[in-house]
PDB file of C-alpha atoms in Angstrom:
ATOM      1  CA  MET R   1     -27.462  -6.390 -10.396  1.00 52.00           C
ATOM      2  CA  ARG R   2     -23.884  -6.065 -11.576  1.00 60.00           C
ATOM      3  CA  GLY R   3     -23.333  -4.105 -14.781  1.00 63.00           C
ATOM      4  CA  VAL R   4     -26.663  -2.295 -14.628  1.00 67.00           C
ATOM      5  CA  SER R   5     -26.387   1.427 -13.980  1.00 77.00           C
ATOM      6  CA  ARG R   6     -28.942   3.528 -12.125  1.00 85.00           C
ATOM      7  CA  ALA R   7     -30.306   6.820 -13.350  1.00 87.00           C
ATOM      8  CA  HIS R   8     -29.338   9.800 -11.180  1.00 88.00           C
ATOM      9  CA  SER R   9     -31.233  12.526 -12.998  1.00 92.00           C
ATOM     10  CA  TYR R  10     -32.851  13.701 -16.198  1.00 93.00           C
ATOM     11  CA  GLU R  11     -31.828  17.140 -17.434  1.00 93.00           C
ATOM     12  CA  LEU R  12     -31.937  19.351 -20.494  1.00 95.00           C
ATOM     13  CA  LEU R  13     -28.591  20.535 -21.864  1.00 90.00           C
ATOM     14  CA  GLN R  14     -28.745  22.948 -24.783  1.00 92.00           C
ATOM     15  CA  GLU R  15     -32.419  21.980 -25.194  1.00 93.00           C
ATOM     16  CA  ARG R  16     -31.525  18.271 -25.542  1.00 93.00           C
ATOM     17  CA  PRO R  17     -32.609  15.591 -23.057  1.00 95.00           C
ATOM     18  CA  VAL R  18     -29.801  13.938 -21.085  1.00 92.00           C
ATOM     19  CA  LEU R  19     -30.085  10.994 -18.696  1.00 89.00           C
ATOM     20  CA  LEU R  20     -27.257  11.026 -16.136  1.00 87.00           C
ATOM     21  CA  LEU R  21     -26.280   7.508 -15.081  1.00 85.00           C
ATOM     22  CA  GLU R  22     -24.061   6.217 -12.296  1.00 83.00           C
ATOM     23  CA  SER R  23     -20.564   5.128 -13.225  1.00 74.00           C
ATOM     24  CA  VAL R  24     -20.230   1.362 -13.716  1.00 72.00           C
ATOM     25  CA  GLU R  25     -16.912  -0.445 -13.921  1.00 75.00           C
ATOM     26  CA  GLY R  26     -16.201  -2.247 -17.125  1.00 75.00           C
ATOM     27  CA  GLN R  27     -15.582  -1.602 -20.780  1.00 76.00           C
ATOM     28  CA  SER R  28     -17.566   0.723 -23.012  1.00 77.00           C
ATOM     29  CA  LEU R  29     -19.318  -0.719 -26.058  1.00 76.00           C
ATOM     30  CA  SER R  30     -17.034   1.351 -28.329  1.00 84.00           C
ATOM     31  CA  GLU R  31     -13.961  -0.177 -26.681  1.00 85.00           C
ATOM     32  CA  PHE R  32     -15.446  -3.682 -26.862  1.00 82.00           C
ATOM     33  CA  VAL R  33     -16.168  -3.565 -30.611  1.00 86.00           C
ATOM     34  CA  GLY R  34     -13.043  -1.542 -31.424  1.00 90.00           C
ATOM     35  CA  ARG R  35     -14.782   1.361 -33.168  1.00 90.00           C
ATOM     36  CA  PRO R  36     -17.100   4.285 -32.369  1.00 86.00           C
ATOM     37  CA  VAL R  37     -20.765   3.407 -31.923  1.00 79.00           C
ATOM     38  CA  ASP R  38     -23.206   6.052 -33.120  1.00 72.00           C
TER      39      ASP R  38
END
């Protein structure tokens, strides 16, 4: 499905969980709304 990324791996970085996703073309949510999204 277009616009849906796949998970490549789950890792711990500095004791924090990180989900690594494939790169998907398009615009980030921050760019779309025009401000940082926390």
